[in-house]
Every structure is written in structure tokens, then in C-alpha cells.
XYZ file of C-alpha atoms in Angstrom:
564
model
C 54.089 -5.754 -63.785
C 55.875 -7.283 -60.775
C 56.082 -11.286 -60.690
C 56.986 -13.488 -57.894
C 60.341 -15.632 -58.112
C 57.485 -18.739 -58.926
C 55.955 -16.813 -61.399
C 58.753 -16.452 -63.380
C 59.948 -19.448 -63.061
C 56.922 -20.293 -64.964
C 57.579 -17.443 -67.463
C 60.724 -19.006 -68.285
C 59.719 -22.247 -68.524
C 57.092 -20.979 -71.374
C 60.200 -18.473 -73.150
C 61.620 -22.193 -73.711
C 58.540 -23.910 -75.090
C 58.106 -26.445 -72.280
C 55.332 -28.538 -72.825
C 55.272 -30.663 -69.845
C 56.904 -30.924 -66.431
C 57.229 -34.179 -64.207
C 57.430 -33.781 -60.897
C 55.727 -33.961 -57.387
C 55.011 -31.218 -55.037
C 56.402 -30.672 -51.456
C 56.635 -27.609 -48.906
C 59.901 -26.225 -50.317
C 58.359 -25.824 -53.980
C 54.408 -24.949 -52.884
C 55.047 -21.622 -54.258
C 55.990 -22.659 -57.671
C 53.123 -24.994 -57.869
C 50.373 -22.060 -56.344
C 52.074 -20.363 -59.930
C 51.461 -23.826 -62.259
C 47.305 -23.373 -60.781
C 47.562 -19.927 -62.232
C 48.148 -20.881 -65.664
C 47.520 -23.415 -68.528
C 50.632 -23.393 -71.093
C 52.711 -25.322 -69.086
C 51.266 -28.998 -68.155
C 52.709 -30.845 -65.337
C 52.480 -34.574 -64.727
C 51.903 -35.436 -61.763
C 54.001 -38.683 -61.138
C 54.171 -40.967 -58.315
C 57.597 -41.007 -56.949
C 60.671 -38.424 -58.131
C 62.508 -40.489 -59.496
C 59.924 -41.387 -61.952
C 59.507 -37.670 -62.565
C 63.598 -37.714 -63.641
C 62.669 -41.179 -66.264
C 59.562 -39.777 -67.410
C 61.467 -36.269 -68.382
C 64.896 -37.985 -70.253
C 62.023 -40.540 -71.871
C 60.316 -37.162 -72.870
C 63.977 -35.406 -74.266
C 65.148 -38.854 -75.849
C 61.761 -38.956 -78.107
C 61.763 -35.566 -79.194
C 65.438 -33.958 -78.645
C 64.293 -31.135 -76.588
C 65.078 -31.174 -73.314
C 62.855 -32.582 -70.560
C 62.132 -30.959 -66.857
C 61.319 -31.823 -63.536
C 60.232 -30.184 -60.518
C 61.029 -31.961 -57.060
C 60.863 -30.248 -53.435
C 63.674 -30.142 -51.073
C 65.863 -32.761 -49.254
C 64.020 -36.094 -49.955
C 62.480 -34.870 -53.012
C 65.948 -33.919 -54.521
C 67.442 -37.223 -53.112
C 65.167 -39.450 -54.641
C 65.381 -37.555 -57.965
C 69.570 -38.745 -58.282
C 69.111 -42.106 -59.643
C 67.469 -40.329 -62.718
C 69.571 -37.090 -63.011
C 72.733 -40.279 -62.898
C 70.841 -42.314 -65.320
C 70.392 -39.054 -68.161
C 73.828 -37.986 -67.398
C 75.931 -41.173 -67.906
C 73.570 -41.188 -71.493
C 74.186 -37.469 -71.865
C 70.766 -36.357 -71.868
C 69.426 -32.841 -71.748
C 67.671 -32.622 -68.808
C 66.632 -29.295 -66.948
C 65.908 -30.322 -62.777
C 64.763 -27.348 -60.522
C 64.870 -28.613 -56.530
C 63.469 -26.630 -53.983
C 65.471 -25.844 -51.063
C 64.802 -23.969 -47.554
C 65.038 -20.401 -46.820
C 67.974 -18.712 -47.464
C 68.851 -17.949 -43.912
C 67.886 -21.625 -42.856
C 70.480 -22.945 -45.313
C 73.448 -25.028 -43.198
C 71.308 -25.298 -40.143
C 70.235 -28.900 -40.729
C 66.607 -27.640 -40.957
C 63.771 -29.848 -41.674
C 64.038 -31.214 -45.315
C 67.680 -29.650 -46.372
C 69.901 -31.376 -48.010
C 72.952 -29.968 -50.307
C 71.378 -30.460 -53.673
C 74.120 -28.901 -55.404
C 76.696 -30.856 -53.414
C 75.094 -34.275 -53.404
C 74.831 -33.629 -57.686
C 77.679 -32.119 -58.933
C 79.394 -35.221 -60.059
C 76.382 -35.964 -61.899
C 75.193 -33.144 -63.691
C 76.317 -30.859 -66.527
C 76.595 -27.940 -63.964
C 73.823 -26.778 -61.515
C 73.217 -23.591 -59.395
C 71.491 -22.848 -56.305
C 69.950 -18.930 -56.789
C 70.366 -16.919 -54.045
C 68.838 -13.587 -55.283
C 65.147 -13.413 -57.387
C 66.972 -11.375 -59.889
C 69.111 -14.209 -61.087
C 66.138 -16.690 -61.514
C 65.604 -15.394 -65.669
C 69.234 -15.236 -66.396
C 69.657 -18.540 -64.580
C 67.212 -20.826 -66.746
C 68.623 -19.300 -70.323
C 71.906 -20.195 -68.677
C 70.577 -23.521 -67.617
C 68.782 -24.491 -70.902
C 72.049 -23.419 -73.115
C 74.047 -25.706 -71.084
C 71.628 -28.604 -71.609
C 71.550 -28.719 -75.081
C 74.245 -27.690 -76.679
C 77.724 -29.295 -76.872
C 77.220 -32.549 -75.245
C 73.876 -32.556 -73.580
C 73.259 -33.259 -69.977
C 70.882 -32.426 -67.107
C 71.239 -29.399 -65.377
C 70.068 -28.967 -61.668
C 68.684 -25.500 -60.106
C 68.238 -25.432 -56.624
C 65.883 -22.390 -55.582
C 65.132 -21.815 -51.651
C 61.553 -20.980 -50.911
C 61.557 -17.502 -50.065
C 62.911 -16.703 -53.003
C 60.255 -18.115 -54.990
C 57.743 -15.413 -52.895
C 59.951 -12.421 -53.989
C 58.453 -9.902 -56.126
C 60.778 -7.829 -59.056
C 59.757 -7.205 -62.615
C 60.478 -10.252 -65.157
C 62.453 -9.333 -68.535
C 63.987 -12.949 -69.859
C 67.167 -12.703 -71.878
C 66.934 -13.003 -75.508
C 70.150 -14.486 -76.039
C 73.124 -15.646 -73.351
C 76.536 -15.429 -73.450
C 79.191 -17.771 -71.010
C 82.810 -16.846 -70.882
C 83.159 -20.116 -69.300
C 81.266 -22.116 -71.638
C 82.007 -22.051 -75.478
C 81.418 -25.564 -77.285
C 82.786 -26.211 -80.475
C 80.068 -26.403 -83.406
C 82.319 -27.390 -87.259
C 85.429 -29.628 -87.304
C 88.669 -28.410 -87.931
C 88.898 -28.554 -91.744
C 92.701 -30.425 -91.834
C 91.492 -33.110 -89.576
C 88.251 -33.751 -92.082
C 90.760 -33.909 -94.974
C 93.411 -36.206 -93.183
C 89.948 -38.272 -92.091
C 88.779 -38.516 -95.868
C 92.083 -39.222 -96.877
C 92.922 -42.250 -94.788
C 88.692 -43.773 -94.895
C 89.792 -44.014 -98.559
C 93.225 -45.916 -98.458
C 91.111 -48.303 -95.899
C 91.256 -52.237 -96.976
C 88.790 -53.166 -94.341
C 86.889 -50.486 -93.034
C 83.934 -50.010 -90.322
C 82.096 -47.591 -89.601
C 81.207 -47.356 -85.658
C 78.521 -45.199 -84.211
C 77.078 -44.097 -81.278
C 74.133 -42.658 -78.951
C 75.747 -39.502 -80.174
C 74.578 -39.212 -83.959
C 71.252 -39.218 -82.334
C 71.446 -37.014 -79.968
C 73.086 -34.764 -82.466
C 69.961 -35.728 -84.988
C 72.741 -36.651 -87.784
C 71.062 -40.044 -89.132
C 70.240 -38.536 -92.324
C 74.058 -37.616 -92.706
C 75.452 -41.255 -91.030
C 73.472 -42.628 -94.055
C 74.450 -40.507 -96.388
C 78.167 -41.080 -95.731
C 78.036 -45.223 -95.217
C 75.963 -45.587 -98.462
C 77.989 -43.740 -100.767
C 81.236 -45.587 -99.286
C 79.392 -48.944 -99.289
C 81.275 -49.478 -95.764
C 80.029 -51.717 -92.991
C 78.631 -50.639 -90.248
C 78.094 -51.236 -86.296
C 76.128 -49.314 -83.764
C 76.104 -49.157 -79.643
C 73.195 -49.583 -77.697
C 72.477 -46.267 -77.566
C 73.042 -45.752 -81.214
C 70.879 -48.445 -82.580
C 68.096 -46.721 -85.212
C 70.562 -43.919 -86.784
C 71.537 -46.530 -89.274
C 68.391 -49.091 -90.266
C 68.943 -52.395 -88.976
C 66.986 -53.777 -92.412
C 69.841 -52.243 -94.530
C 72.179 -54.911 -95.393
C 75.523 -52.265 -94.550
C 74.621 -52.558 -91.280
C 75.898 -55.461 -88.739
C 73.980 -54.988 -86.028
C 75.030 -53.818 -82.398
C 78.685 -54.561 -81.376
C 80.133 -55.259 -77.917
C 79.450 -57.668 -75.028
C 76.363 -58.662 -76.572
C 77.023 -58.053 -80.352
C 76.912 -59.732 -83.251
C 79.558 -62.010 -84.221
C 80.156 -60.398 -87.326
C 79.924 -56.428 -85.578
C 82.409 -58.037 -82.965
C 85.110 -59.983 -85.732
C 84.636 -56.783 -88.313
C 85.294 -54.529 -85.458
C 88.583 -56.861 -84.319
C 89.925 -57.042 -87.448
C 89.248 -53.711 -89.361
C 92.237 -51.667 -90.356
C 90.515 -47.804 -90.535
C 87.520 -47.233 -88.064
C 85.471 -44.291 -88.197
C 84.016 -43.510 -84.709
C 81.055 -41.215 -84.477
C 79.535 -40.314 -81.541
C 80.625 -43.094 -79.399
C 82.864 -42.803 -76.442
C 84.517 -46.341 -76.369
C 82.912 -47.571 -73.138
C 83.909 -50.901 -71.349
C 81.000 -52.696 -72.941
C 81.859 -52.413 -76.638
C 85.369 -52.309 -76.418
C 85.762 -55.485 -74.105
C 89.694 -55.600 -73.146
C 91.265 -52.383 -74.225
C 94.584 -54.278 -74.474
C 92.543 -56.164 -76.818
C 90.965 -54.126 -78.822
C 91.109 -53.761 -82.558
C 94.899 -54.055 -82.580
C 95.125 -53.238 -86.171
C 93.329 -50.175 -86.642
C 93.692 -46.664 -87.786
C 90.785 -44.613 -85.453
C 89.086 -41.858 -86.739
C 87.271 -40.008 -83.777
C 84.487 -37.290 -84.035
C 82.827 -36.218 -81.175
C 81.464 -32.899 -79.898
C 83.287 -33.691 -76.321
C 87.092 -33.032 -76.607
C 86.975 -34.639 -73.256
C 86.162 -37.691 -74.577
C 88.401 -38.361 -77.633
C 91.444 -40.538 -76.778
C 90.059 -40.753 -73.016
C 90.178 -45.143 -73.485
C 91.389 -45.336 -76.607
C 93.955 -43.277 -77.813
C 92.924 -42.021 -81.449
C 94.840 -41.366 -84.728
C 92.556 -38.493 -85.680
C 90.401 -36.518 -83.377
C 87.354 -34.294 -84.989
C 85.581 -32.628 -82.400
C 82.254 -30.598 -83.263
C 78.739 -31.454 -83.868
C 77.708 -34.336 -85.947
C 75.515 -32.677 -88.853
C 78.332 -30.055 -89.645
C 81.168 -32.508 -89.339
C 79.431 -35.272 -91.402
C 78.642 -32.504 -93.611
C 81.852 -31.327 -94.212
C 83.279 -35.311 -94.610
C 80.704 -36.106 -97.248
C 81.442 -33.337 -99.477
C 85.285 -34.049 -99.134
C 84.563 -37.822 -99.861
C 82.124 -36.951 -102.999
C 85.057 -35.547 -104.952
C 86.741 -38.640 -104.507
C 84.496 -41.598 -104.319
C 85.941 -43.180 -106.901
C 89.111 -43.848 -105.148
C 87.736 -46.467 -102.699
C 89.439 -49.797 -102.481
C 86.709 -51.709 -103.952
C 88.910 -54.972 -104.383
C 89.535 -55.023 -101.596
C 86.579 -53.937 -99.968
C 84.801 -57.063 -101.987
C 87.226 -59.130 -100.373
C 86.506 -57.359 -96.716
C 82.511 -57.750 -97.354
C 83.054 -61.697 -98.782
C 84.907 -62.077 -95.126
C 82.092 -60.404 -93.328
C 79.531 -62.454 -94.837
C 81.296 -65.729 -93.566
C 80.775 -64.544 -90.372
C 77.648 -63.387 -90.828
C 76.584 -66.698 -91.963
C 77.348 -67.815 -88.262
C 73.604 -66.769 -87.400
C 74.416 -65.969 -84.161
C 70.715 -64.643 -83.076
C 69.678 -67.906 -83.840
C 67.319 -70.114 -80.959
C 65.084 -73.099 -80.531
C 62.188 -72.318 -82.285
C 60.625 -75.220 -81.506
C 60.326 -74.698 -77.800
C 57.385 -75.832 -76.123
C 57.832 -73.093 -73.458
C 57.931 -69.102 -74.512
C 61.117 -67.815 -75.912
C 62.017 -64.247 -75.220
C 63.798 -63.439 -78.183
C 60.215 -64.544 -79.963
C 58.334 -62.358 -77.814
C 60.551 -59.605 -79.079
C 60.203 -60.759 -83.115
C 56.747 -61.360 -82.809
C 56.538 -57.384 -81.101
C 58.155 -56.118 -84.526
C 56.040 -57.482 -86.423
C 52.428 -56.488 -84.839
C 53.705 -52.479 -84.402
C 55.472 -52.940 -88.150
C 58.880 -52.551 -86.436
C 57.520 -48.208 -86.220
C 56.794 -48.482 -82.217
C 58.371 -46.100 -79.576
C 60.300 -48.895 -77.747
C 61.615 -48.485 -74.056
C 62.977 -50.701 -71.905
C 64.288 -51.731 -68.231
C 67.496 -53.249 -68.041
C 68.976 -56.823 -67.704
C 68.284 -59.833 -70.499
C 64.817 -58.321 -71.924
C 66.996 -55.125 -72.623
C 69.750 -56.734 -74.499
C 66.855 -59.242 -76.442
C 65.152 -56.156 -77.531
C 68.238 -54.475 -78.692
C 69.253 -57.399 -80.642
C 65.941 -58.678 -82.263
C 63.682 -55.703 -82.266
C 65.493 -53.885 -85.388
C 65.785 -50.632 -85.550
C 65.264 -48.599 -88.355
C 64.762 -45.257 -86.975
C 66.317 -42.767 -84.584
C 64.409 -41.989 -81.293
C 62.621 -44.751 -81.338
C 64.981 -46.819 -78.736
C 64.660 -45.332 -75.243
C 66.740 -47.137 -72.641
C 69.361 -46.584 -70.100
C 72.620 -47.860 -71.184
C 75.153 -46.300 -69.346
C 74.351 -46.177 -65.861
C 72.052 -49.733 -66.820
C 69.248 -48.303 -64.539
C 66.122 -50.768 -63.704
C 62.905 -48.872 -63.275
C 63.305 -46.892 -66.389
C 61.004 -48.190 -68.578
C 57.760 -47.297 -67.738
C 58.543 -43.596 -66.974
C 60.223 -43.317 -69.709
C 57.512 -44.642 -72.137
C 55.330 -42.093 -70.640
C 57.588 -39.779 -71.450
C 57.290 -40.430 -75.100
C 53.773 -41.155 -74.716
C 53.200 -37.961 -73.627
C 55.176 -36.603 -76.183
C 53.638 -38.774 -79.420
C 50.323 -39.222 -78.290
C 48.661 -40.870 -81.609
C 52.012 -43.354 -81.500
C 52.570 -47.119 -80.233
C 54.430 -46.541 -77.375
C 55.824 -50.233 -75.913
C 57.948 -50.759 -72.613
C 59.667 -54.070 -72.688
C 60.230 -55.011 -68.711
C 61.207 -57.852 -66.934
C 59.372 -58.822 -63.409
C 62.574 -57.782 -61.503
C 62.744 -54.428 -63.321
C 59.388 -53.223 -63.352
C 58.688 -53.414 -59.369
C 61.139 -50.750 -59.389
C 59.064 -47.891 -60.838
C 55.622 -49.769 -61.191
C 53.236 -47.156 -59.095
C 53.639 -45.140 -62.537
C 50.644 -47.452 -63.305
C 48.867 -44.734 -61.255
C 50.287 -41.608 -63.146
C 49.486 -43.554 -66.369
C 45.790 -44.079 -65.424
C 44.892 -40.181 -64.554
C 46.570 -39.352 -67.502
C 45.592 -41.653 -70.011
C 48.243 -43.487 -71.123
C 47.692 -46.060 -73.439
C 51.270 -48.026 -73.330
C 51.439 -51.572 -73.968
C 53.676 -53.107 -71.182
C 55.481 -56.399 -72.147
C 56.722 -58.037 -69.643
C 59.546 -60.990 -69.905
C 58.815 -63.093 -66.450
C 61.420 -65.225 -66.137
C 61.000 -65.264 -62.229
C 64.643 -64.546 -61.711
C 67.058 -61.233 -62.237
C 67.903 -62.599 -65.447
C 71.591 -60.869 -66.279
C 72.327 -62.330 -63.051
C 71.475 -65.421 -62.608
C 73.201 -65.844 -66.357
C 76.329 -64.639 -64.750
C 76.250 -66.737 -61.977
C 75.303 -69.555 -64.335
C 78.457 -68.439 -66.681
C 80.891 -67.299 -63.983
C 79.529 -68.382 -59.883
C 79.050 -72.231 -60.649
C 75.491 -71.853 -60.751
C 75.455 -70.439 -57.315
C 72.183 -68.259 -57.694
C 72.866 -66.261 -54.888
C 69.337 -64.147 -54.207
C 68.488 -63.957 -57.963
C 65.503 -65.770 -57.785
C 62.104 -64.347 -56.415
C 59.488 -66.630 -55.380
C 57.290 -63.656 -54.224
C 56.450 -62.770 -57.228
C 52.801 -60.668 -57.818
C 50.030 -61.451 -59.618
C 50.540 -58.945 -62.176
C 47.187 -59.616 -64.594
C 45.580 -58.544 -60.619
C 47.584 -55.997 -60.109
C 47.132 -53.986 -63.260
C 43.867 -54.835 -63.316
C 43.726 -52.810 -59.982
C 44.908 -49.687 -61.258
C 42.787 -49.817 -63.969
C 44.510 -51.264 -66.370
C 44.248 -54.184 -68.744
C 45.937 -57.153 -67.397
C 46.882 -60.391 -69.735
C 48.518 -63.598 -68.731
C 50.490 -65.562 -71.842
C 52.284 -68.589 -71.008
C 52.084 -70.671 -74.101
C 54.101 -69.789 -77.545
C 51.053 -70.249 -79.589
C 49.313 -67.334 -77.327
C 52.294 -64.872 -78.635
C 50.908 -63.153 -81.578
C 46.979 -62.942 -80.710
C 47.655 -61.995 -77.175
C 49.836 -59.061 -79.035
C 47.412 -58.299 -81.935
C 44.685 -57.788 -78.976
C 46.715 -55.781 -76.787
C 47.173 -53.210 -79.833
C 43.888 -53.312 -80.968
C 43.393 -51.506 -77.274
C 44.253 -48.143 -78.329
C 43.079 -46.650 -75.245
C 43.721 -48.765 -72.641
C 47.322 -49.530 -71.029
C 47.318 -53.662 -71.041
C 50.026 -55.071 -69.386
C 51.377 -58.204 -70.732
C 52.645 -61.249 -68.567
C 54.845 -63.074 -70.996
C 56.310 -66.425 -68.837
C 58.736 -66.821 -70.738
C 61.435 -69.943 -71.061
C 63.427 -69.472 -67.130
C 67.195 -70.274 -68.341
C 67.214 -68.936 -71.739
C 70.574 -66.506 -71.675
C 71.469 -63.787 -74.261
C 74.088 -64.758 -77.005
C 76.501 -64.170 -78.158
C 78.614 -62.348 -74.693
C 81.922 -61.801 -74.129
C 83.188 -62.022 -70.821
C 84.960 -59.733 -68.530
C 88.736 -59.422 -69.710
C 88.149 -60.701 -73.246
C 88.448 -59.213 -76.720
C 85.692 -58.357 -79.349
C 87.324 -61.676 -80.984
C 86.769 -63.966 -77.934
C 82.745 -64.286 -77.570
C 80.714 -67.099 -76.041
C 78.354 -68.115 -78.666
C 76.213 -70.908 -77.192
């Protein structure tokens, strides 16, 4: 039987065992969504804006590890969904995108609603193609799916002009694909994993440093298995927070600009680090002509483009996580017993000096509403087991520091392109995704303005999140750098225009609370939970100059943090 170019896009989508698309209909893609009418395996979500579609989708991908898709039309459509194809690329996030574009034979004539989707996103994407022929559409998604999730993950865009979506030809999807172009390493080089085993044993003081990229690579069970059997310390990134519990005591919290004192000195002053799944960005390593000037670096990553690409690396492993890991522990089981363990007692007594810095601690005793108690008090109501998303600015780096992760997946924010507006999308993404779970966005009033007619998308579809919301009634990063760094010049970081948000929940159905005194914290949490149908919004006003410590500023090493 003959299908229409729609059709099987819709055939292909169910070959992959999509679940759910986000997106929001337009002329150039009316075709496709006749062809979603037809059918009932495929749900798709009708958001309010596409860039919320693009959140909602890498929310979606980052809960569950398969990838998430989105449907926009043509020239504004496509446009508005970049801020969220940037946002899952920079965090390398499988994403599959499909744009409609105009006719074929109105492409380059400036016609209404054209844009060059595959122009405006290649720096942004894995890869992307526009189809110019129906027969390419099947072969075009396998290709498009493979690219998304293997190797390092990333979103990949299809642009599909309208008429091609009305073409008729029979459908036949590939069982398998093959990509001269494209062939990503899966298992280590076996030399590499001996010289790595080799030197994490000679190590005096050790740490172990991972990234967003164990969990993307769903290698937690393997990161534990290698830093309990050495006993090692450990850091993790923002993105990599939950591969390694936070409640273990190995683990010494998140490093980098906002890390703990004792992730930031053990980092500074290790001599062997082993790097998994992190790409040394700007915000961990601080000055590069700073950082750890003393170490041996051990680098595994399944992107070759990434090893040595800031900091240059003694040995490079490149392949997946699980295999490599693999491969490590069983080299380092037949030889355990040659660890250091003077002087790793020694490293550990040093680390614990530090540690006994308490550099998480605050006023406790504060008449007004501390964030970072917001943000303890959160743990303990959802027993720490909560889906977690979050916006970005202070609230983002307060969650990340207090929340403690013990989990993978359960940490959904935007750390590398730092993209306000993601949090609510996002936890709809997971909520949509773990239906019987807590799912909790932690916002700030800045942040969620960006994205907040999701409230709308969240009421048809009954989404029960639990929105808490740090109002501080001022961008909070920034008016803490212009506190730190601009003389207190608080250049248009305040808002005094700030909604009524119990009001404006409440008018989109929702459940709106107002908390503004400490002792309010935990009941006005317990009640929001009990809610288990309901989305309440939470209105936390929280303490207005409270800043998030420790931080090291721009130019200075891991060793040079502001503490108070």
C-alpha cells in the first residue's frame, strides 16, 4: 500500500518507538499533522511556543535516554525552535527535530515563511538534512536516529518541504543503516586501559572527575564500581551530578566555579586524575594556566574531538563509557592490592581538613527565607528520589549544591549553553515520561517568565509538577556579579514589575501558594505534595542578597575561591 511522505513520517517515527512528540502545527507541516489525526501510537503534545516543544523533548531524552522529538513548521516555527536545539547540543543531547519547509520549487524565492533551516542550524546540530525526494524520507530518519544516539549524542534537524509530505510511494523502513561517513568508536584501545590502570595505581593523591557523559552513556553502575573498589575521591560537573551518590562519603560534591572547597583544593592538588565523560569546560577548570599543575590526566571520552581540546591529556581513551569502565575494572581487579594506601590515608586525612571548612554552610537563623533551605527542606519532603529540573542563575547552582544527588537522570538542567526558560518544559518532559513520579522544577521569577505559558500545555495535559519558585525579585547571578565585580552597580537586574504569581497560576488552573516566612517552608511543601494531581506553583520570597558560595572568579584557579 502506497503512503504519503506524512504518513511515513509517522511510520518511522513508530519503527523507533516514539512515544511522544512536542511540537506546534503551522501551514508548512499541516500534512504531517492531517497523518498524527489518523493514528493513535504516536502522542503529540501540544505545547505553547517551539521552543518549549525543543525543552520539553531534551527534558523527555535526559529522563529516559532515548531520544526526544519535535515537530515545528517552517520559517518562524524553525527559528524559534534554535534556542532549544543550542541548549541540547552544547549538553549533547539526543534530540531528533523535523521543520517543515516550503515547496520545493518555492525554495530561495523568499516565499512566505522560508527560512534556511539547515543553514541557520548547522553549527548547532549533530548534522541535519533537508529531503528533497519522498523516497529518502525512511532512509533519512534511521539515518537521523543513528546519528542521535550513538557516539556522542546530539539533536539532529530534518527539514522536509510540504509537497513532499503529499507524495505518495510505497513505505519499506530500513532494518539496519550503514554511514561511510559516520563510524563512532564503541571499546577503548586495550594499551591505553593498561597504561590508565597502571599509572591510577602508582597515584599518591588521586581524583576521580566525572561528567554529564557517564550519564548519558548510562555507566553509573560501572563509575561506582570502579571508585569503590579504589576507595578514590571523587568530583562531579553539573551535568554529572547523580552518577556517583552525593550521600556516599567518596564523593566531594560538584567542582568548579561553584564547587566545593574540598572538590576545588582535591582537584588543584591531585597528582593522577581520571576524567570520565567530562570535556574540561571553562566553568570547572577556572584558569587553564591554572589548572591542576601537578597532575597526570587520564581522559576517556567517546568524542576524540574532545580529548586534549583545553587540556592537553597524558592518556586519551576514547569509546563508550560501560565498555571502557568495563575493561578498566577488570584490569584494576587483578591488582587492587597495589594501591598506595599510605599514602592515600594521608591524601583522604588532607581532604577531610578541607572538608571540615563547611563551605555550604548559611545563617540558619534568618528571619527572612533562605534559598539554600528551600532547597534542603525540598530533599527531604520528596526523600531526595524527585525528578529535579531547573532554570538557570542562583536557584540552579543552590539546587545543584544542596539538593544531593544520588541517582542518575534525576538532574535535568541546562548547563552548557545556561539557558533560562528550561525548566518547566523540561519537567514536562519527564513528567510525561514518569508519570506516577515527583517531578519538581526549581525556577527563579526571572527564569520562569521565559517559558511560563507551558502552564497552559501542563493544564490540558495533566501535569501534576510542583513548581518552586526562588523570588528574589532580581536576576540573581547578576546582580551577585555586579555586587562581586560592578561596585554594586545593578544595572537592569532588578524587576519591580513583578506578577502576582499565586493569581496567575491560579488562572490557568493551577494551584497557586505564596510562602514568605521560614517557618511556612516545610508545611507549605508537605501540602504541595500531598496534591498529586494538581500542578501548585510555589512562591518562595526568599532572602534578596543571599549569593551562592563558594565562586571563583573569572581568571582564577580551582585553588583561589571566594568563600564568604
Amino acid at each position: 500500500m502506497e503512503l504519503t511522505g506524512a504518513e511515513i513520517i509517522i511510520e518511522c517515527l513508530k519503527a523507533e518507538g516514539v512515544d511522544y512528540v512536542f511540537g506546534y502545527p503551522g501551514g508548512a507541516v499541516l500534512h504531517i499533522y492531517d497523518a498524527f489525526y489518523k493514528q493513535d501510537d504516536v502522542q503529540h503534545i501540544l505545547v505553547r511556543h517551539e521552543q518549549g516543544a525543543t525543552h520539553a523533548a531534551d527534558g523527555y531524552a535526559r529522563a529516559t535516554g532515548k531520544p526526544g522529538v519535535v515537530l515545528v513548521t517552517s520559517g518562524p516555527g524553525a527559528t524559534n525552535a534554535v534556542t532549544g536545539i543550542a541548549t541540547a547540543y552544547m549538553d549533547s543531547i539526543p534530540m531528533i527535530v523535523i521543520t517543515g519547509q516550503v515547496p520545493k520549487h518555492l525554495i530561495g524565492n523568499d516565499a512566505f515563511q522560508e527560512v534556511d533551516s539547515v543553514g541557520i542550524t548547522r553549527p548547532i546540530v549533530k548534522h541535519n538534512f533537508l529531503i528533497n525526494d519522498v523516497n529518502d524520507i525512511a532512509t533519512v530518519f534511521k539515518k537521523a536516529f543513528y546519528v542521535a544516539t550513538t557516539g556522542r549524542p546530539g539533536p539532529v534537524v530534518i527539514d522536509i518541504p510540504k509537497d513532499i509530505t503529499a507524495e505518495k510511494i510505497a513505505f519499506e523502513y530500513p532494518p539496519e543503516i550503514e554511514m561511510r561517513s559516520y563510524s563512532p568508536v564503541f571499546k577503548g584501545h586495550n594499551g591505553q586501559i593498561k597504561r590508565a590502570a597502571d599509572l591510577i595505581l602508582s597515584a599518591e593523591r588521586p581524583m576521580i572527575y566525572s561528567g554529564g557523559g557517564v550519564i548519558l552513556g548510562n555507566g553509573s553502575e560501572q563509575l561506582r564500581t570502579l571508585t569503590r573498589s579504589l576507595g578514590y575521591p571523587i568530583t562531579q560537573t553539573l551535568m554529572g551530578l547523580g552518577a556517583f551518590p552525593a550521600s556516599d562519603p567518596l564523593s566531594l560534591g560538584m567542582l568548579g566555579m561553584h564547587g566545593t572547597y574540598e572538590a576545588n583544593m582535591g582537584m588543584h592538588h591531585c597528582d593522577v586524575m581520571i576524567a570520565i565523560g567530562a570535556r574540561f569546560d571553562d566553568r570547572v577548570t577556572g584558569s587553564l594556566e591554572k589548572f591542576c599543575p601537578g597532575a597526570k590526566i587520564i581522559h576517556i571520552d567517546v568524542d576524540p574531538a574532545s580529548i586534549s581540546k583545553n587540556v592537553k591529556v597524558d592518556i586519551p581513551i576514547v569509546g563508550e563509557v560501560v565498555p571502557v569502565l568495563d575493561a578498566l575494572n577488570a584490569q584494576l581487579t587483578k591488582s587492587t592490592e597495589e594501591v598506595n594506601k599510605g599514602a592515600l590515608e594521608k591524601w583522604w586525612a588532607q581532604i577531610n581538613e578541607w572538608r571540615a571548612q563547611d563551605c555550604l554552610e548559611y545563617d540558619r537563623d534568618s528571619g527572612t527565607i533562605k534559598p539554600q533551605f528551600v532547597i534542603e527542606e525540598l530533599h527531604k519532603v520528596t526523600n531526595g528520589d524527585a525528578f529535579i529540573t531547573s532554570d538557570v542563575g542562583q536557584h540552579q547552582m543552590f539546587a545543584a549544591q544542596y539538593y544531593g544527588f544520588d541517582k542518575p537522570r534525576k538532574w535535568i538542567n541546562s548547563g552548557g549553553l545556561g539557558t533560562m526558560g528550561f525548566g518547566l518544559p523540561a519537567a514536562m518532559g519527564a513528567q510525561l515520561a514518569f508519570p506516577d513520579e515527583t517531578v519538581a522544577c526549581i525556577t527563579g521569577e526571572s527564569s520562569i517568565q521565559m517559558c511560563i505559558q507551558e502552564l497552559s500545555t501542563c493544564k490540558q495535559y495533566g501535569l501534576p509538577l510542583k513548581i518552586i519558585n526562588l523570588n528574589n525579585g532580581y536576576m540573581g547571578m547578576v546582580r551577585q556579579w555586579q555586587e562581586f565585580f560592578y561596585e554594586k552597580r545593578y544595572a537592569m537586574s532588578y524587576f519591580d514589575a513583578l506578577p502576582d504569581f499565586v493569581a496567575l497560576a491560579e488562572s490557568y488552573g493551577h494551584v497557586g501558594i505564596k510562602v514568605e516566612n521560614p517557618a511556612d517552608v516545610r508545611p507549605a511543601l508537605e501540602e504541595a505534595f500531598k496534591q498529586k494531581d494538581r500542578l501548585v506553583f510555589l512562591d518562595f520570597i526568599t532572602d534578596r542578597e543571599e549569593n551562592v558560595y563558594p565562586m571563583i572568579p573569572a581568571g582564577a584557579g580551582l585553588n583561589e575561591m571566594i568563600l564568604v
